[in-house]
Amino acid sequence: QVQLVESGGGLVQAGGSLRLSCAASGRTGSLYAMGWFRQAPGKERELVAVSSVGGRTDYDDSVKGRFTISRDGAKNTVYLQMNSLKPEDAAVYYCAAGRSYKTTWGAYDYRGQGTQVTVSS
């Protein structure tokens, strides 16, 4: 089993930055992909970014050039650096991890509880 704990959410002004962290514990040796999803009120949960052990990354078009996903294998942690934040980026951000590369929330083996990101205009 794997546990995921997100941190780093908060309130930021538009144009500002935040860095989210997701620390994995437990049987982390099986993890191949880790990613971030988000869900805003009244909207479906959507992929933000995903990264694999092999270095493959994918981003939603809306965050390309502003967000960067990275991993620290030694710490079993994935980060999401969010720059130039916009009010439309406000959402609950969720971490996900799995044994294969996936881009849909439901396909991941392990999922976090989420951290709130609020962007004021």
Coordinates of C-alpha atoms in Angstrom, one line a residue:
Q1 CA 0.0 0.0 0.0
V2 CA 1.1 3.6 -0.7
Q3 CA 0.0 6.7 1.2
L4 CA 0.1 10.2 -0.4
V5 CA 0.2 13.4 1.5
E6 CA -0.1 16.7 -0.3
S7 CA 1.0 20.1 1.1
G8 CA 1.8 23.6 -0.1
G9 CA -1.6 24.8 -1.0
G10 CA -2.9 28.2 0.1
L11 CA -4.0 31.7 -0.9
V12 CA -2.0 33.6 -3.4
Q13 CA -2.6 36.7 -5.5
A14 CA -3.0 36.4 -9.3
G15 CA 0.5 36.4 -10.9
G16 CA 2.0 34.8 -7.8
S17 CA 3.5 31.4 -7.3
L18 CA 3.0 28.3 -5.1
R19 CA 4.8 25.0 -4.9
L20 CA 2.8 21.9 -4.0
S21 CA 4.4 18.8 -2.6
C22 CA 3.2 15.2 -2.5
A23 CA 5.1 12.8 -0.4
A24 CA 4.6 9.1 -0.9
S25 CA 5.2 6.5 1.8
G26 CA 4.8 2.8 2.0
R27 CA 5.5 0.5 -0.9
T28 CA 6.9 3.2 -3.1
G29 CA 9.2 1.0 -5.1
S30 CA 6.3 0.0 -7.4
L31 CA 5.5 3.6 -8.4
Y32 CA 6.1 4.5 -12.0
A33 CA 4.1 7.6 -12.5
M34 CA 3.0 10.4 -10.2
G35 CA 0.8 13.3 -11.1
W36 CA -1.4 16.2 -10.2
F37 CA -5.1 16.7 -10.8
R38 CA -7.4 19.5 -9.9
Q39 CA -11.1 20.1 -9.4
A40 CA -12.8 23.4 -9.2
P41 CA -16.3 23.8 -7.9
G42 CA -18.8 22.7 -10.4
K43 CA -16.2 21.2 -12.7
E44 CA -14.8 17.8 -13.4
R45 CA -11.5 16.7 -12.0
E46 CA -8.8 17.2 -14.6
L47 CA -5.2 16.3 -15.2
V48 CA -2.8 19.1 -14.5
A49 CA 0.6 17.3 -15.0
V50 CA 2.0 13.9 -14.7
S51 CA 5.6 12.6 -14.6
S52 CA 7.1 9.1 -14.9
V53 CA 10.3 7.6 -13.6
G54 CA 11.6 7.5 -17.1
G55 CA 11.3 11.3 -17.4
R56 CA 8.1 11.5 -19.5
T57 CA 5.9 14.4 -18.6
D58 CA 2.5 15.7 -19.8
Y59 CA 0.8 18.9 -19.0
D60 CA -2.7 20.2 -19.6
D61 CA -2.5 23.0 -22.2
S62 CA -3.8 25.5 -19.8
V63 CA -0.8 25.2 -17.6
K64 CA 2.0 24.7 -20.1
G65 CA 4.8 27.2 -19.6
R66 CA 3.5 28.2 -16.2
F67 CA 3.6 24.9 -14.2
T68 CA 6.4 22.5 -13.8
I69 CA 6.2 19.0 -12.4
S70 CA 9.3 17.4 -10.9
R71 CA 10.2 14.4 -8.8
D72 CA 12.7 13.7 -6.1
G73 CA 13.2 9.9 -6.1
A74 CA 15.2 9.8 -2.9
K75 CA 12.4 11.5 -1.1
N76 CA 9.6 9.8 -3.0
T77 CA 8.1 13.2 -3.5
V78 CA 6.6 14.9 -6.5
Y79 CA 6.4 18.7 -6.8
L80 CA 4.2 21.1 -8.8
Q81 CA 5.7 24.5 -9.2
M82 CA 3.0 26.9 -10.2
N83 CA 3.9 30.3 -11.5
S84 CA 1.9 33.1 -13.0
L85 CA -1.2 31.8 -11.2
K86 CA -4.6 32.9 -12.5
P87 CA -7.9 32.9 -10.8
E88 CA -9.0 30.0 -13.0
D89 CA -6.3 27.9 -11.5
A90 CA -8.1 27.9 -8.1
A91 CA -9.1 24.4 -7.2
V92 CA -8.4 21.5 -5.0
Y93 CA -5.3 19.9 -6.2
Y94 CA -4.9 16.2 -5.8
C95 CA -1.8 14.0 -6.1
A96 CA -2.0 10.6 -7.7
A97 CA 0.5 7.7 -8.1
G98 CA 0.5 4.5 -9.9
R99 CA 2.4 1.5 -11.4
S100 CA 1.9 2.7 -14.9
Y101 CA 1.6 5.9 -16.9
K102 CA -1.9 7.2 -16.8
T103 CA -3.6 10.5 -17.5
T104 CA -7.0 9.8 -16.0
W105 CA -7.8 10.1 -12.3
G106 CA -9.7 6.9 -12.0
A107 CA -6.8 4.9 -13.5
Y108 CA -4.4 5.7 -10.7
D109 CA -3.7 3.1 -8.0
Y110 CA -3.2 5.6 -5.2
R111 CA -4.7 9.1 -4.7
G112 CA -4.3 11.8 -2.1
Q113 CA -6.9 13.8 -0.2
G114 CA -6.2 17.1 -1.9
T115 CA -4.9 20.6 -1.0
Q116 CA -6.8 23.8 -1.7
V117 CA -5.3 26.5 -3.9
T118 CA -7.0 29.8 -3.9
V119 CA -6.0 32.6 -6.3
S120 CA -7.3 36.1 -5.7
S121 CA -7.7 38.6 -8.5

